[in-house]
Short mmCIF file of C-alpha atoms in Angstrom, two decimals:
data_model
loop_
_atom_site.label_atom_id
_atom_site.label_comp_id
_atom_site.label_asym_id
_atom_site.label_seq_id
_atom_site.Cartn_x
_atom_site.Cartn_y
_atom_site.Cartn_z
CA MET R 149 108.03 126.58 114.52
CA VAL R 150 106.17 124.35 116.75
CA GLY R 151 104.03 122.98 114.02
CA ASN R 152 106.98 121.87 112.11
CA THR R 153 108.50 119.96 114.84
CA VAL R 154 105.11 118.24 115.63
CA LEU R 155 104.75 117.34 111.96
CA GLY R 156 108.24 116.25 111.66
CA ALA R 157 107.82 114.07 114.78
CA ILE R 158 104.71 112.42 113.22
CA TYR R 159 106.36 112.01 109.85
CA LEU R 160 109.25 110.24 111.34
CA SER R 161 106.95 107.91 113.50
CA LEU R 162 105.01 107.27 110.44
CA LEU R 163 108.15 106.42 108.43
CA ASP R 164 109.09 104.08 111.42
CA MET R 165 105.74 102.22 111.41
CA ILE R 166 105.75 101.86 107.64
CA LEU R 167 109.47 100.52 107.63
CA LEU R 168 108.56 98.27 110.38
CA ILE R 169 105.57 96.76 108.50
CA VAL R 170 107.59 96.35 105.23
CA PHE R 171 110.31 94.60 107.14
CA LEU R 172 107.80 92.43 108.69
CA PHE R 173 106.24 91.66 105.32
CA LEU R 174 109.79 90.86 103.89
CA ILE R 175 110.49 88.40 106.63
CA ASP R 176 107.27 86.94 106.32
CA GLY R 177 107.79 86.43 102.68
CA ILE R 178 111.21 84.84 102.93
CA LEU R 179 110.10 82.49 105.68
CA ARG R 180 107.33 81.29 103.30
CA LEU R 181 109.50 80.73 100.43
CA PHE R 182 112.04 78.77 102.50
CA PRO R 183 109.97 75.58 102.23
CA PHE R 184 109.38 76.11 98.65
CA LEU R 185 112.96 76.58 98.00
CA ASN R 186 113.61 73.46 99.81
CA LYS R 187 110.98 71.47 97.80
CA ILE R 188 112.48 72.63 94.52
CA SER R 189 116.04 71.73 95.84
CA LYS R 190 114.97 68.24 96.43
CA TYR R 191 113.03 68.00 93.47
CA LEU R 192 116.38 68.84 91.42
CA LYS R 193 118.32 66.48 93.47
CA SER R 194 115.83 63.56 92.89
CA ARG R 195 115.85 64.48 89.35
CA ARG R 196 119.59 63.78 88.88
#
């Protein structure tokens, strides 16, 4: 029973780490996309 709780705790902490890393990657990707989207919108507005 003790082994199960330790494994569960390790699993949960690993899951938290993975979720945090994925979350940071998503935020980084969104922040990188914003200037790109601004350029596209300016380009589209200038074409009209």
